[in-house]
Short mmCIF file of C-alpha atoms in Angstrom, two decimals:
data_model
loop_
_atom_site.label_atom_id
_atom_site.label_comp_id
_atom_site.label_asym_id
_atom_site.label_seq_id
_atom_site.Cartn_x
_atom_site.Cartn_y
_atom_site.Cartn_z
CA UNK A 1327 -9.16 -15.78 -66.18
CA UNK A 1328 -7.65 -12.49 -65.02
CA UNK A 1329 -10.25 -9.77 -64.67
CA UNK A 1330 -9.38 -6.27 -65.69
CA UNK A 1331 -9.71 -5.15 -62.05
CA UNK A 1332 -7.24 -7.61 -60.63
CA UNK A 1333 -4.85 -6.99 -63.53
CA UNK A 1334 -5.03 -3.32 -62.73
CA UNK A 1335 -4.41 -4.05 -59.07
CA UNK A 1336 -1.46 -6.24 -59.91
CA UNK A 1337 0.07 -3.45 -61.94
CA UNK A 1338 -0.55 -0.71 -59.32
CA UNK A 1339 1.96 0.51 -56.75
CA UNK A 1340 2.13 -1.23 -53.33
CA UNK A 1341 -0.17 0.52 -50.85
CA UNK A 1342 1.69 3.31 -49.06
CA UNK A 1343 0.99 3.54 -45.37
CA UNK A 1344 0.43 7.24 -45.07
CA UNK A 1345 -0.81 7.93 -41.61
CA UNK A 1346 -1.02 11.22 -39.87
CA UNK A 1347 -1.54 12.75 -36.49
CA UNK A 1348 -2.84 10.54 -33.71
CA UNK A 1349 -2.90 7.37 -35.83
CA UNK A 1350 0.78 7.67 -36.67
CA UNK A 1351 1.64 8.65 -33.11
CA UNK A 1352 -0.22 5.63 -31.75
CA UNK A 1353 1.70 3.39 -34.19
CA UNK A 1354 5.01 4.86 -33.04
CA UNK A 1355 4.15 4.49 -29.34
CA UNK A 1356 3.03 0.88 -29.86
CA UNK A 1357 6.25 0.17 -31.73
CA UNK A 1358 8.25 1.65 -28.85
CA UNK A 1359 6.46 -0.63 -26.37
CA UNK A 1360 7.09 -3.58 -28.66
CA UNK A 1361 10.79 -2.74 -28.92
CA UNK A 1362 11.00 -2.43 -25.12
CA UNK A 1363 9.58 -5.94 -24.75
CA UNK A 1364 11.94 -7.44 -27.29
CA UNK A 1365 15.27 -5.61 -27.06
CA UNK A 1366 14.79 -3.63 -23.85
CA UNK A 1367 15.84 -0.08 -23.00
CA UNK A 1368 19.43 -0.60 -24.09
CA UNK A 1369 18.51 -2.17 -27.42
CA UNK A 1370 15.84 0.35 -28.31
CA UNK A 1371 16.81 2.92 -30.92
CA UNK A 1372 14.81 5.64 -32.64
CA UNK A 1373 15.65 3.97 -35.96
CA UNK A 1374 14.40 0.60 -34.69
CA UNK A 1375 11.16 2.14 -33.48
CA UNK A 1376 10.65 3.95 -36.78
CA UNK A 1377 11.18 0.72 -38.70
CA UNK A 1378 8.81 -1.21 -36.44
CA UNK A 1379 6.20 1.53 -36.95
CA UNK A 1380 6.82 1.45 -40.68
CA UNK A 1381 7.66 5.11 -40.78
CA UNK A 1382 10.73 7.25 -41.16
CA UNK A 1383 13.12 8.35 -38.43
CA UNK A 1384 12.16 11.97 -39.04
CA UNK A 1385 8.54 11.28 -38.14
CA UNK A 1386 9.69 9.95 -34.77
CA UNK A 1387 12.22 12.68 -33.98
CA UNK A 1388 9.80 15.41 -34.99
CA UNK A 1389 7.55 14.45 -32.08
CA UNK A 1390 10.04 12.98 -29.60
CA UNK A 1391 13.47 14.60 -29.58
CA UNK A 1392 14.92 11.91 -27.35
CA UNK A 1393 14.67 8.24 -26.50
CA UNK A 1394 13.73 9.12 -22.91
CA UNK A 1395 10.77 11.22 -23.97
CA UNK A 1396 9.55 8.62 -26.45
CA UNK A 1397 9.73 5.76 -23.96
CA UNK A 1398 8.10 7.83 -21.22
CA UNK A 1399 5.14 8.68 -23.46
CA UNK A 1400 4.87 5.09 -24.68
CA UNK A 1401 4.73 3.77 -21.13
CA UNK A 1402 2.38 6.48 -19.96
CA UNK A 1403 0.01 5.82 -22.83
CA UNK A 1404 0.27 2.08 -22.29
CA UNK A 1405 -0.30 1.86 -18.52
CA UNK A 1406 -3.87 0.84 -17.76
CA UNK A 1407 -5.94 3.63 -16.23
CA UNK A 1408 -7.25 2.72 -12.79
CA UNK A 1409 -10.75 4.05 -13.49
CA UNK A 1410 -13.34 4.87 -10.85
CA UNK A 1411 -13.16 3.99 -7.17
CA UNK A 1412 -14.71 0.52 -6.89
CA UNK A 1413 -17.96 0.28 -4.93
CA UNK A 1414 -18.57 -3.29 -3.89
CA UNK A 1415 -20.48 -2.94 -0.67
CA UNK A 1416 -17.77 -3.00 1.96
CA UNK A 1417 -14.44 -1.33 2.50
CA UNK A 1418 -12.79 -4.73 2.52
CA UNK A 1419 -14.16 -5.62 -0.92
CA UNK A 1420 -13.47 -2.14 -2.28
CA UNK A 1421 -9.86 -2.26 -1.12
CA UNK A 1422 -9.37 -5.76 -2.45
CA UNK A 1423 -10.58 -4.68 -5.85
CA UNK A 1424 -8.46 -1.51 -5.83
CA UNK A 1425 -5.34 -3.51 -5.03
CA UNK A 1426 -6.05 -5.83 -7.92
CA UNK A 1427 -6.31 -2.80 -10.22
CA UNK A 1428 -2.93 -1.55 -9.00
CA UNK A 1429 -1.41 -4.99 -9.41
CA UNK A 1430 -2.82 -5.35 -12.90
CA UNK A 1431 -1.30 -1.99 -13.85
CA UNK A 1432 2.15 -2.84 -12.50
CA UNK A 1433 2.05 -6.34 -13.98
CA UNK A 1434 0.63 -5.32 -17.34
CA UNK A 1435 3.03 -5.49 -20.26
CA UNK A 1436 3.74 -1.73 -19.97
CA UNK A 1437 4.11 -2.14 -16.19
CA UNK A 1438 6.73 -4.85 -16.70
CA UNK A 1439 8.41 -2.73 -19.36
CA UNK A 1440 8.50 0.22 -16.97
CA UNK A 1441 10.17 -1.81 -14.27
CA UNK A 1442 12.63 -3.34 -16.75
CA UNK A 1443 13.56 0.14 -17.98
CA UNK A 1444 14.19 1.21 -14.39
CA UNK A 1445 16.58 -1.69 -14.04
CA UNK A 1446 18.52 -0.95 -17.20
CA UNK A 1447 18.82 2.79 -17.34
CA UNK A 1448 21.20 5.09 -15.45
CA UNK A 1449 20.02 6.79 -12.29
CA UNK A 1450 19.41 10.20 -13.83
CA UNK A 1451 17.13 8.71 -16.47
CA UNK A 1452 15.55 6.47 -13.84
CA UNK A 1453 14.20 9.54 -12.02
CA UNK A 1454 11.97 10.28 -14.97
CA UNK A 1455 10.54 6.76 -14.81
CA UNK A 1456 10.16 6.71 -11.02
CA UNK A 1457 8.12 9.86 -11.53
CA UNK A 1458 5.98 7.95 -14.02
CA UNK A 1459 5.24 5.20 -11.47
CA UNK A 1460 4.28 7.93 -9.02
CA UNK A 1461 2.02 9.90 -11.33
CA UNK A 1462 0.77 6.97 -13.39
CA UNK A 1463 0.02 4.40 -10.70
CA UNK A 1464 0.66 5.50 -7.15
CA UNK A 1465 -0.98 8.93 -7.00
CA UNK A 1466 -4.13 7.78 -8.81
CA UNK A 1467 -4.42 4.84 -6.44
CA UNK A 1468 -3.94 7.03 -3.37
CA UNK A 1469 -6.78 9.18 -4.61
CA UNK A 1470 -9.01 6.17 -5.16
CA UNK A 1471 -7.96 4.76 -1.80
CA UNK A 1472 -9.06 8.04 -0.20
CA UNK A 1473 -12.47 7.80 -1.90
CA UNK A 1474 -12.93 4.20 -0.77
CA UNK A 1475 -12.05 5.14 2.81
CA UNK A 1476 -14.43 8.16 2.79
CA UNK A 1477 -17.22 5.93 1.55
CA UNK A 1478 -16.36 3.48 4.32
CA UNK A 1479 -16.64 6.23 6.91
CA UNK A 1480 -20.10 7.13 5.59
CA UNK A 1481 -21.09 3.45 5.67
CA UNK A 1482 -19.73 2.93 9.19
CA UNK A 1483 -17.11 0.38 8.04
CA UNK A 1484 -14.30 2.76 8.84
CA UNK A 1485 -13.59 4.88 11.90
CA UNK A 1486 -14.09 8.62 11.23
CA UNK A 1487 -10.55 9.50 12.22
CA UNK A 1488 -8.95 7.13 9.68
CA UNK A 1489 -7.19 9.86 7.83
CA UNK A 1490 -3.54 10.68 7.57
CA UNK A 1491 -1.17 10.16 4.79
CA UNK A 1492 0.60 7.16 6.27
CA UNK A 1493 -2.45 4.98 5.95
CA UNK A 1494 -2.46 5.62 2.22
CA UNK A 1495 1.19 4.67 1.96
CA UNK A 1496 0.86 1.25 3.54
CA UNK A 1497 -0.56 -0.55 0.50
CA UNK A 1498 1.84 0.75 -2.18
CA UNK A 1499 4.73 0.46 0.28
CA UNK A 1500 3.97 -3.20 0.97
CA UNK A 1501 3.41 -3.89 -2.73
CA UNK A 1502 6.75 -2.38 -3.77
CA UNK A 1503 8.60 -3.95 -0.85
CA UNK A 1504 7.26 -7.44 -1.27
CA UNK A 1505 7.86 -7.49 -5.04
CA UNK A 1506 11.43 -6.39 -4.50
CA UNK A 1507 12.32 -8.34 -1.37
CA UNK A 1508 10.14 -11.45 -1.60
CA UNK A 1509 9.71 -11.52 -5.40
CA UNK A 1510 5.99 -11.47 -4.67
CA UNK A 1511 3.75 -11.30 -7.71
CA UNK A 1512 0.74 -10.16 -5.77
CA UNK A 1513 -1.59 -13.07 -6.13
CA UNK A 1514 -5.22 -12.52 -5.13
CA UNK A 1515 -4.51 -14.47 -1.92
CA UNK A 1516 -1.60 -12.26 -1.01
CA UNK A 1517 -3.66 -9.14 -1.67
CA UNK A 1518 -6.39 -10.56 0.58
CA UNK A 1519 -3.80 -11.18 3.31
CA UNK A 1520 -2.57 -7.58 3.20
CA UNK A 1521 -6.08 -6.15 3.22
CA UNK A 1522 -7.31 -8.43 6.02
CA UNK A 1523 -4.23 -8.54 8.25
CA UNK A 1524 -2.98 -5.00 7.90
CA UNK A 1525 -5.31 -2.53 6.24
CA UNK A 1526 -8.80 -3.38 7.53
CA UNK A 1527 -7.58 -3.59 11.17
CA UNK A 1528 -6.15 -0.08 10.76
CA UNK A 1529 -9.45 1.25 9.47
CA UNK A 1530 -12.08 -0.51 11.48
CA UNK A 1531 -14.03 1.32 14.18
CA UNK A 1532 -12.70 0.77 17.65
CA UNK A 1533 -14.98 -1.27 19.88
CA UNK A 1534 -15.36 -0.99 23.65
CA UNK B 276 71.54 22.80 17.44
CA UNK B 277 70.80 19.51 15.78
CA UNK B 278 70.94 16.64 18.25
CA UNK B 279 72.48 13.38 17.23
CA UNK B 280 69.06 11.67 17.52
CA UNK B 281 67.30 14.02 15.16
CA UNK B 282 70.28 13.92 12.79
CA UNK B 283 70.07 10.14 12.80
CA UNK B 284 66.31 10.30 12.18
CA UNK B 285 66.81 12.74 9.36
CA UNK B 286 69.23 10.38 7.68
CA UNK B 287 67.13 7.19 8.18
CA UNK B 288 64.74 5.71 5.64
CA UNK B 289 61.06 6.78 5.71
CA UNK B 290 59.02 4.41 7.94
CA UNK B 291 57.65 1.48 5.90
CA UNK B 292 54.08 0.63 6.67
CA UNK B 293 54.26 -3.12 6.84
CA UNK B 294 50.96 -4.41 8.04
CA UNK B 295 49.63 -7.92 7.90
CA UNK B 296 46.47 -9.90 8.27
CA UNK B 297 43.46 -8.22 9.82
CA UNK B 298 45.19 -4.84 10.20
CA UNK B 299 45.97 -4.65 6.50
CA UNK B 300 42.54 -5.95 5.57
CA UNK B 301 40.88 -3.33 7.75
CA UNK B 302 42.98 -0.62 6.06
CA UNK B 303 41.94 -1.86 2.62
CA UNK B 304 38.25 -2.03 3.56
CA UNK B 305 38.37 1.47 5.06
CA UNK B 306 40.07 2.74 1.93
CA UNK B 307 37.35 1.15 -0.21
CA UNK B 308 34.64 2.92 1.84
CA UNK B 309 36.56 6.17 1.53
CA UNK B 310 36.85 5.75 -2.24
CA UNK B 311 33.10 5.04 -2.46
CA UNK B 312 32.35 8.29 -0.65
CA UNK B 313 34.65 10.35 -2.84
CA UNK B 314 34.58 8.87 -6.36
CA UNK B 315 31.63 6.50 -6.07
CA UNK B 316 31.17 3.00 -7.50
CA UNK B 317 32.11 4.02 -11.02
CA UNK B 318 35.24 5.87 -9.97
CA UNK B 319 36.49 3.19 -7.61
CA UNK B 320 39.37 1.08 -8.88
CA UNK B 321 41.44 -1.62 -7.19
CA UNK B 322 44.52 0.52 -7.85
CA UNK B 323 42.89 3.55 -6.25
CA UNK B 324 41.92 1.54 -3.18
CA UNK B 325 45.43 0.09 -2.91
CA UNK B 326 46.94 3.56 -3.09
CA UNK B 327 44.50 4.94 -0.51
CA UNK B 328 45.38 2.02 1.77
CA UNK B 329 49.07 2.63 1.14
CA UNK B 330 49.59 -0.88 -0.10
CA UNK B 331 50.16 -2.63 -3.39
CA UNK B 332 47.52 -3.79 -5.85
CA UNK B 333 48.58 -7.39 -5.30
CA UNK B 334 47.68 -7.22 -1.62
CA UNK B 335 44.16 -6.18 -2.59
CA UNK B 336 43.65 -8.69 -5.41
CA UNK B 337 45.03 -11.54 -3.28
CA UNK B 338 42.08 -11.16 -0.92
CA UNK B 339 39.38 -9.74 -3.21
CA UNK B 340 39.48 -10.97 -6.80
CA UNK B 341 36.92 -8.44 -7.96
CA UNK B 342 35.65 -4.93 -7.30
CA UNK B 343 32.21 -6.32 -6.43
CA UNK B 344 33.56 -8.60 -3.71
CA UNK B 345 35.75 -5.86 -2.25
CA UNK B 346 32.94 -3.32 -2.09
CA UNK B 347 30.49 -5.87 -0.68
CA UNK B 348 32.88 -6.77 2.14
CA UNK B 349 33.68 -3.11 2.82
CA UNK B 350 30.01 -2.23 3.12
CA UNK B 351 29.19 -5.31 5.17
CA UNK B 352 32.04 -4.57 7.58
CA UNK B 353 31.06 -0.91 7.74
CA UNK B 354 27.31 -1.19 8.34
CA UNK B 355 26.50 -0.67 12.02
CA UNK B 356 25.33 -3.84 13.77
CA UNK B 357 21.85 -3.48 15.19
CA UNK B 358 22.77 -5.10 18.51
CA UNK B 359 20.30 -6.53 21.01
CA UNK B 360 16.54 -6.07 20.96
CA UNK B 361 15.89 -2.86 22.90
CA UNK B 362 13.97 -3.22 26.17
CA UNK B 363 12.57 0.11 27.19
CA UNK B 364 9.45 -0.81 29.09
CA UNK B 365 6.76 -0.76 26.42
CA UNK B 366 6.37 -2.08 22.92
CA UNK B 367 5.92 1.47 21.66
CA UNK B 368 9.27 2.58 23.10
CA UNK B 369 11.00 -0.62 22.00
CA UNK B 370 9.75 -0.23 18.42
CA UNK B 371 10.67 3.44 18.35
CA UNK B 372 14.19 2.62 19.39
CA UNK B 373 14.49 -0.26 16.93
CA UNK B 374 13.40 1.98 14.06
CA UNK B 375 16.02 4.51 15.01
CA UNK B 376 18.66 1.76 14.91
CA UNK B 377 17.51 0.78 11.40
CA UNK B 378 17.49 4.39 10.28
CA UNK B 379 20.96 4.99 11.71
CA UNK B 380 22.25 1.94 9.81
CA UNK B 381 20.71 3.00 6.48
CA UNK B 382 21.79 6.62 6.96
CA UNK B 383 25.29 5.86 8.22
CA UNK B 384 28.11 6.61 5.84
CA UNK B 385 28.24 2.95 4.73
CA UNK B 386 24.45 2.96 4.43
CA UNK B 387 24.57 5.97 2.12
CA UNK B 388 27.43 4.37 0.20
CA UNK B 389 25.38 1.19 -0.19
CA UNK B 390 22.43 3.06 -1.60
CA UNK B 391 24.67 5.14 -3.89
CA UNK B 392 26.27 1.94 -5.21
CA UNK B 393 22.81 0.52 -5.93
CA UNK B 394 22.10 3.61 -7.99
CA UNK B 395 25.28 3.47 -10.01
CA UNK B 396 25.83 -0.17 -10.74
CA UNK B 397 24.17 -2.39 -13.34
CA UNK B 398 21.26 -4.56 -12.32
CA UNK B 399 23.18 -7.83 -12.12
CA UNK B 400 25.69 -6.30 -9.71
CA UNK B 401 22.86 -4.57 -7.87
CA UNK B 402 21.43 -7.95 -6.86
CA UNK B 403 24.51 -8.56 -4.74
CA UNK B 404 23.96 -5.27 -2.93
CA UNK B 405 20.21 -5.70 -2.52
CA UNK B 406 21.11 -8.99 -0.86
CA UNK B 407 23.40 -7.03 1.47
CA UNK B 408 20.57 -4.71 2.53
CA UNK B 409 18.47 -7.79 3.19
CA UNK B 410 21.03 -9.73 5.20
CA UNK B 411 22.76 -6.73 6.77
CA UNK B 412 19.82 -4.58 7.80
CA UNK B 413 16.41 -6.03 7.07
CA UNK B 414 16.70 -9.61 8.32
CA UNK B 415 18.42 -8.61 11.57
CA UNK B 416 15.74 -6.01 12.21
CA UNK B 417 12.93 -8.49 11.49
CA UNK B 418 14.48 -10.78 14.08
CA UNK B 419 14.71 -7.97 16.61
CA UNK B 420 11.19 -6.87 15.75
CA UNK B 421 10.00 -10.41 16.49
CA UNK B 422 11.73 -10.35 19.88
CA UNK B 423 10.20 -6.99 20.75
CA UNK B 424 6.74 -8.23 19.80
CA UNK B 425 7.16 -11.47 21.82
CA UNK B 426 8.21 -9.44 24.84
CA UNK B 427 5.16 -7.25 24.28
CA UNK B 428 2.88 -10.29 24.26
CA UNK B 429 4.39 -11.43 27.61
CA UNK B 430 3.91 -7.91 28.99
CA UNK B 431 0.31 -7.65 27.72
CA UNK B 432 1.11 -4.71 25.41
CA UNK B 433 0.53 -6.84 22.35
CA UNK B 434 -2.29 -9.20 21.42
CA UNK B 435 -1.18 -12.86 21.48
CA UNK B 436 -2.14 -13.44 17.85
CA UNK B 437 0.09 -10.65 16.53
CA UNK B 438 2.20 -12.95 14.47
CA UNK B 439 2.49 -13.29 10.76
CA UNK B 440 5.12 -12.19 8.42
CA UNK B 441 3.28 -9.21 7.01
CA UNK B 442 3.40 -7.36 10.29
CA UNK B 443 7.17 -7.56 10.20
CA UNK B 444 7.25 -6.17 6.69
CA UNK B 445 5.30 -3.01 7.42
CA UNK B 446 8.13 -1.05 9.01
CA UNK B 447 10.91 -1.73 6.47
CA UNK B 448 8.37 -1.40 3.64
CA UNK B 449 7.28 2.04 4.84
CA UNK B 450 10.88 3.10 5.44
CA UNK B 451 12.00 2.11 1.95
CA UNK B 452 8.90 3.53 0.31
CA UNK B 453 8.95 6.86 2.03
CA UNK B 454 12.66 7.43 1.41
CA UNK B 455 12.18 6.69 -2.27
CA UNK B 456 8.83 8.35 -2.88
CA UNK B 457 8.75 11.19 -0.36
CA UNK B 458 12.51 11.66 0.06
CA UNK B 459 11.88 11.07 3.74
CA UNK B 460 14.98 11.00 5.91
CA UNK B 461 13.24 9.31 8.79
CA UNK B 462 13.32 11.96 11.46
CA UNK B 463 12.46 10.89 15.01
CA UNK B 464 9.03 12.51 14.55
CA UNK B 465 8.32 10.57 11.41
CA UNK B 466 9.38 7.33 13.08
CA UNK B 467 7.05 8.16 15.97
CA UNK B 468 4.20 8.75 13.50
CA UNK B 469 4.69 5.34 11.85
CA UNK B 470 4.92 3.52 15.18
CA UNK B 471 1.90 5.32 16.68
CA UNK B 472 -0.40 5.52 13.65
CA UNK B 473 0.34 2.21 12.00
CA UNK B 474 2.31 -0.30 14.03
CA UNK B 475 1.01 -0.01 17.58
CA UNK B 476 -2.64 -0.09 16.42
CA UNK B 477 -1.87 -3.34 14.60
CA UNK B 478 -0.37 -4.87 17.71
CA UNK B 479 -2.51 -3.67 20.53
CA UNK B 480 -4.94 -6.01 22.28
CA UNK B 481 -8.49 -5.75 21.03
CA UNK B 482 -10.90 -4.26 23.55
CA UNK B 483 -14.61 -5.04 23.95
#
């Protein structure tokens, strides 16, 4: 037997998705990430993103005048934040954990999407996305790396003069190089190798 | 007064450039490098290269069926060879010299052209040129790096257990990273900083 409520529901209009502000923006950014994973940079269109977000083109263009700006914001919002500097009792453990955080960011779905975009887009557009890797992953990890090293100095794990920019470049440099040249995917074992063979020896107090 | 020789010259046909074999191939490869420097990967055409080499299109296509193969050969032929492992009396001096050789290769005109091509071409084509950086610059320098380190072990400059692939990655990784991220052009001072702050400490015998 059909109740009066369900009959009324059956007669009523389909529910309109009317979202506003941050909720709508989040839906658009998620749709952009989803489009990147399915059709890539070249296949992504503002119309396609609008459809995937179940909204109109105008709602997208109003906030993001261009594909580049939309994709940049989607990736930036999607990349995992690195969080606080890990404190696990020794500089070796702290560094190991920090490297895993960096790896997880670069190998997250947005991290993959970011690197795929870099591959597909022209070099002028690519600058915008290189900048995103810098500000979204590399600079935050340099800062955390610095905190881990300072804590190590206070603990006596690390020699007091272990400063200098180059030291902070070694980890991201090796990560970028080995993914590109050796197709490394930065397994936990490989991270351990880099920390133990290269980074800890550079930091440890000199004996004798 | 016009001499009979100059009158005869004035009446004769213009000199035909008829080159064969390696001479013609060298002219075509040089013309390809020249085209890369002026109009870049996108602007380079087989016709343009033929014209710059003062030869016919057929002569180019006969040897290089595609633009990719022509440009790859031109860059490979143009990149400076690294030569023998330097022997300058200490591992620090040897490494410093080796880094300068690598820098001079990557910052030579063909080196610049190679990196410009990587920027302009699509990712499938780019794999061919990444491979060229690997086989033309990076693998030869890893080999030379290994020889320098072995000599250092024999001399006592370097601890006997300084082996392991990662060590050999640190220099090219830092070079690639710092050119990309810091727009470093690898001055002699910067090379010295990397050797002294990062590489020599990783190699030196442990005291105490």
